[in-house]
mmCIF file of C-alpha atoms in Angstrom:
data_model
loop_
_atom_site.group_PDB
_atom_site.id
_atom_site.type_symbol
_atom_site.label_atom_id
_atom_site.label_comp_id
_atom_site.label_asym_id
_atom_site.label_seq_id
_atom_site.Cartn_x
_atom_site.Cartn_y
_atom_site.Cartn_z
ATOM 1 C CA GLN A 1 -4.965 3.113 -40.133
ATOM 2 C CA VAL A 2 -5.931 4.095 -36.612
ATOM 3 C CA GLN A 3 -9.145 2.564 -35.336
ATOM 4 C CA LEU A 4 -10.788 3.161 -31.982
ATOM 5 C CA VAL A 5 -13.926 1.301 -30.924
ATOM 6 C CA GLU A 6 -15.529 2.023 -27.548
ATOM 7 C CA SER A 7 -17.954 -0.213 -25.698
ATOM 8 C CA GLY A 8 -19.434 -0.658 -22.252
ATOM 9 C CA GLY A 9 -21.669 2.351 -21.862
ATOM 10 C CA GLY A 10 -25.173 2.098 -20.461
ATOM 11 C CA SER A 11 -27.686 3.346 -17.912
ATOM 12 C CA VAL A 12 -27.192 2.937 -14.174
ATOM 13 C CA GLN A 13 -28.506 4.424 -10.974
ATOM 14 C CA ALA A 14 -26.439 6.786 -8.885
ATOM 15 C CA GLY A 15 -23.825 4.884 -6.911
ATOM 16 C CA GLY A 16 -23.519 2.201 -9.566
ATOM 17 C CA SER A 17 -20.546 1.169 -11.700
ATOM 18 C CA LEU A 18 -19.683 0.709 -15.351
ATOM 19 C CA ARG A 19 -16.580 -0.380 -17.223
ATOM 20 C CA LEU A 20 -15.759 1.212 -20.550
ATOM 21 C CA SER A 21 -13.379 -0.336 -23.050
ATOM 22 C CA CYS A 22 -11.683 0.992 -26.153
ATOM 23 C CA LYS A 23 -10.081 -1.333 -28.684
ATOM 24 C CA TYR A 24 -7.268 0.300 -30.626
ATOM 25 C CA SER A 25 -4.934 -0.429 -33.469
ATOM 26 C CA PRO A 26 -1.457 -1.552 -32.333
ATOM 27 C CA TYR A 27 0.545 1.650 -32.765
ATOM 28 C CA LYS A 28 2.903 3.471 -30.447
ATOM 29 C CA TYR A 29 0.742 6.209 -28.955
ATOM 30 C CA THR A 30 -0.660 8.076 -26.011
ATOM 31 C CA MET A 31 -4.314 7.574 -25.040
ATOM 32 C CA ALA A 32 -6.947 9.066 -22.776
ATOM 33 C CA TRP A 33 -10.653 9.187 -21.983
ATOM 34 C CA PHE A 34 -12.803 12.267 -22.487
ATOM 35 C CA ARG A 35 -16.480 12.999 -22.046
ATOM 36 C CA GLN A 36 -18.990 15.485 -23.354
ATOM 37 C CA ALA A 37 -22.314 16.280 -21.733
ATOM 38 C CA PRO A 38 -25.122 18.022 -23.660
ATOM 39 C CA GLY A 39 -24.402 21.716 -24.047
ATOM 40 C CA LYS A 40 -20.931 21.418 -22.533
ATOM 41 C CA GLU A 41 -17.421 21.299 -23.920
ATOM 42 C CA ARG A 42 -15.515 18.052 -24.167
ATOM 43 C CA GLU A 43 -13.470 17.517 -21.021
ATOM 44 C CA GLY A 44 -10.567 15.261 -20.185
ATOM 45 C CA VAL A 45 -11.419 12.543 -17.684
ATOM 46 C CA ALA A 46 -8.327 10.357 -17.370
ATOM 47 C CA GLY A 47 -5.041 9.862 -19.165
ATOM 48 C CA PHE A 48 -1.341 9.179 -18.786
ATOM 49 C CA ARG A 49 1.685 11.353 -18.299
ATOM 50 C CA VAL A 50 5.135 10.369 -19.544
ATOM 51 C CA GLY A 51 6.222 7.256 -17.687
ATOM 52 C CA GLY A 52 2.705 5.899 -17.536
ATOM 53 C CA ILE A 53 1.643 7.996 -14.559
ATOM 54 C CA THR A 54 -2.142 8.265 -14.468
ATOM 55 C CA VAL A 55 -3.836 11.636 -14.275
ATOM 56 C CA TYR A 56 -7.503 12.353 -13.556
ATOM 57 C CA ALA A 57 -9.899 15.250 -13.630
ATOM 58 C CA SER A 58 -10.619 16.408 -10.084
ATOM 59 C CA SER A 59 -14.314 15.592 -10.548
ATOM 60 C CA VAL A 60 -13.610 11.871 -11.051
ATOM 61 C CA LYS A 61 -10.484 11.311 -8.985
ATOM 62 C CA ASP A 62 -10.832 8.395 -6.548
ATOM 63 C CA ARG A 63 -13.925 7.168 -8.419
ATOM 64 C CA PHE A 64 -12.631 6.374 -11.914
ATOM 65 C CA THR A 65 -9.623 4.240 -12.837
ATOM 66 C CA ILE A 66 -7.907 4.201 -16.221
ATOM 67 C CA SER A 67 -5.871 1.195 -17.317
ATOM 68 C CA ARG A 68 -4.289 -0.127 -20.465
ATOM 69 C CA ASP A 69 -3.914 -3.733 -21.610
ATOM 70 C CA ASN A 70 -1.215 -3.595 -24.258
ATOM 71 C CA ALA A 71 -1.369 -7.314 -24.976
ATOM 72 C CA ASN A 72 -5.020 -7.063 -25.967
ATOM 73 C CA HIS A 73 -4.824 -3.509 -27.364
ATOM 74 C CA GLU A 74 -7.472 -2.262 -24.972
ATOM 75 C CA LEU A 75 -7.863 0.946 -22.977
ATOM 76 C CA ASN A 76 -10.273 0.680 -20.061
ATOM 77 C CA LEU A 77 -12.047 3.058 -17.715
ATOM 78 C CA GLN A 78 -13.643 1.747 -14.536
ATOM 79 C CA LEU A 79 -16.373 4.085 -13.328
ATOM 80 C CA ASN A 80 -17.430 3.647 -9.694
ATOM 81 C CA SER A 81 -19.729 5.628 -7.406
ATOM 82 C CA LEU A 82 -21.378 7.180 -10.426
ATOM 83 C CA LYS A 83 -23.272 10.440 -10.083
ATOM 84 C CA PRO A 84 -25.934 12.003 -12.321
ATOM 85 C CA GLU A 85 -23.387 14.650 -13.333
ATOM 86 C CA ASP A 86 -21.255 11.884 -14.871
ATOM 87 C CA THR A 87 -23.890 11.506 -17.586
ATOM 88 C CA ALA A 88 -22.183 12.136 -20.939
ATOM 89 C CA ILE A 89 -20.862 10.558 -24.080
ATOM 90 C CA TYR A 90 -17.460 9.092 -23.291
ATOM 91 C CA TYR A 91 -14.731 9.030 -25.935
ATOM 92 C CA CYS A 92 -11.333 7.435 -26.109
ATOM 93 C CA ALA A 93 -8.631 9.450 -27.822
ATOM 94 C CA LEU A 94 -5.230 8.609 -29.267
ATOM 95 C CA ASP A 95 -2.195 10.371 -30.639
ATOM 96 C CA PHE A 96 1.316 9.344 -31.600
ATOM 97 C CA GLY A 97 4.168 10.132 -29.258
ATOM 98 C CA PHE A 98 3.686 11.734 -25.853
ATOM 99 C CA THR A 99 1.908 14.799 -24.587
ATOM 100 C CA THR A 100 2.635 17.098 -21.678
ATOM 101 C CA ASP A 101 -1.070 17.894 -21.376
ATOM 102 C CA PRO A 102 -2.900 14.541 -21.390
ATOM 103 C CA LEU A 103 -6.325 15.947 -20.453
ATOM 104 C CA ASN A 104 -6.369 18.553 -23.199
ATOM 105 C CA ALA A 105 -8.443 17.501 -26.206
ATOM 106 C CA ARG A 106 -6.063 19.361 -28.523
ATOM 107 C CA SER A 107 -3.363 16.814 -27.661
ATOM 108 C CA TYR A 108 -5.177 14.089 -29.638
ATOM 109 C CA THR A 109 -5.754 13.510 -33.312
ATOM 110 C CA TYR A 110 -7.842 10.338 -33.328
ATOM 111 C CA TRP A 111 -11.176 9.777 -31.592
ATOM 112 C CA GLY A 112 -13.593 6.914 -31.153
ATOM 113 C CA GLN A 113 -17.283 7.182 -31.948
ATOM 114 C CA GLY A 114 -18.244 7.528 -28.283
ATOM 115 C CA THR A 115 -20.345 5.504 -25.862
ATOM 116 C CA GLN A 116 -23.234 6.899 -23.837
ATOM 117 C CA VAL A 117 -23.206 6.781 -20.039
ATOM 118 C CA THR A 118 -26.445 7.766 -18.291
ATOM 119 C CA VAL A 119 -26.701 7.971 -14.504
ATOM 120 C CA SER A 120 -30.114 8.443 -12.921
ATOM 121 C CA SER A 121 -30.733 9.765 -9.428
#
């Protein structure tokens, strides 16, 4: 059974940092981070292409870093230089096999419960 458990959200001031983590069951998979702000659609934030190449949304590139610790079954997202517009619920997502569209929510079957990130100005 696939299980995803996010942690690490919180409230910070603009310019601050947070580190999100997602514990997952040990399956062969592809994973990514998404976020959803109130009244907006869920958007892809960071993921991996085939070969482990990282891919980011243009709005977070050079500020966020996705990483995976296979030994500890943990997917991480380092959020630096946070802005108020980064405020959202952040979700980790998982699917079996590989996807050619890692920032598309339709590429994933399994989702965590989400963790809130709030950035104040």
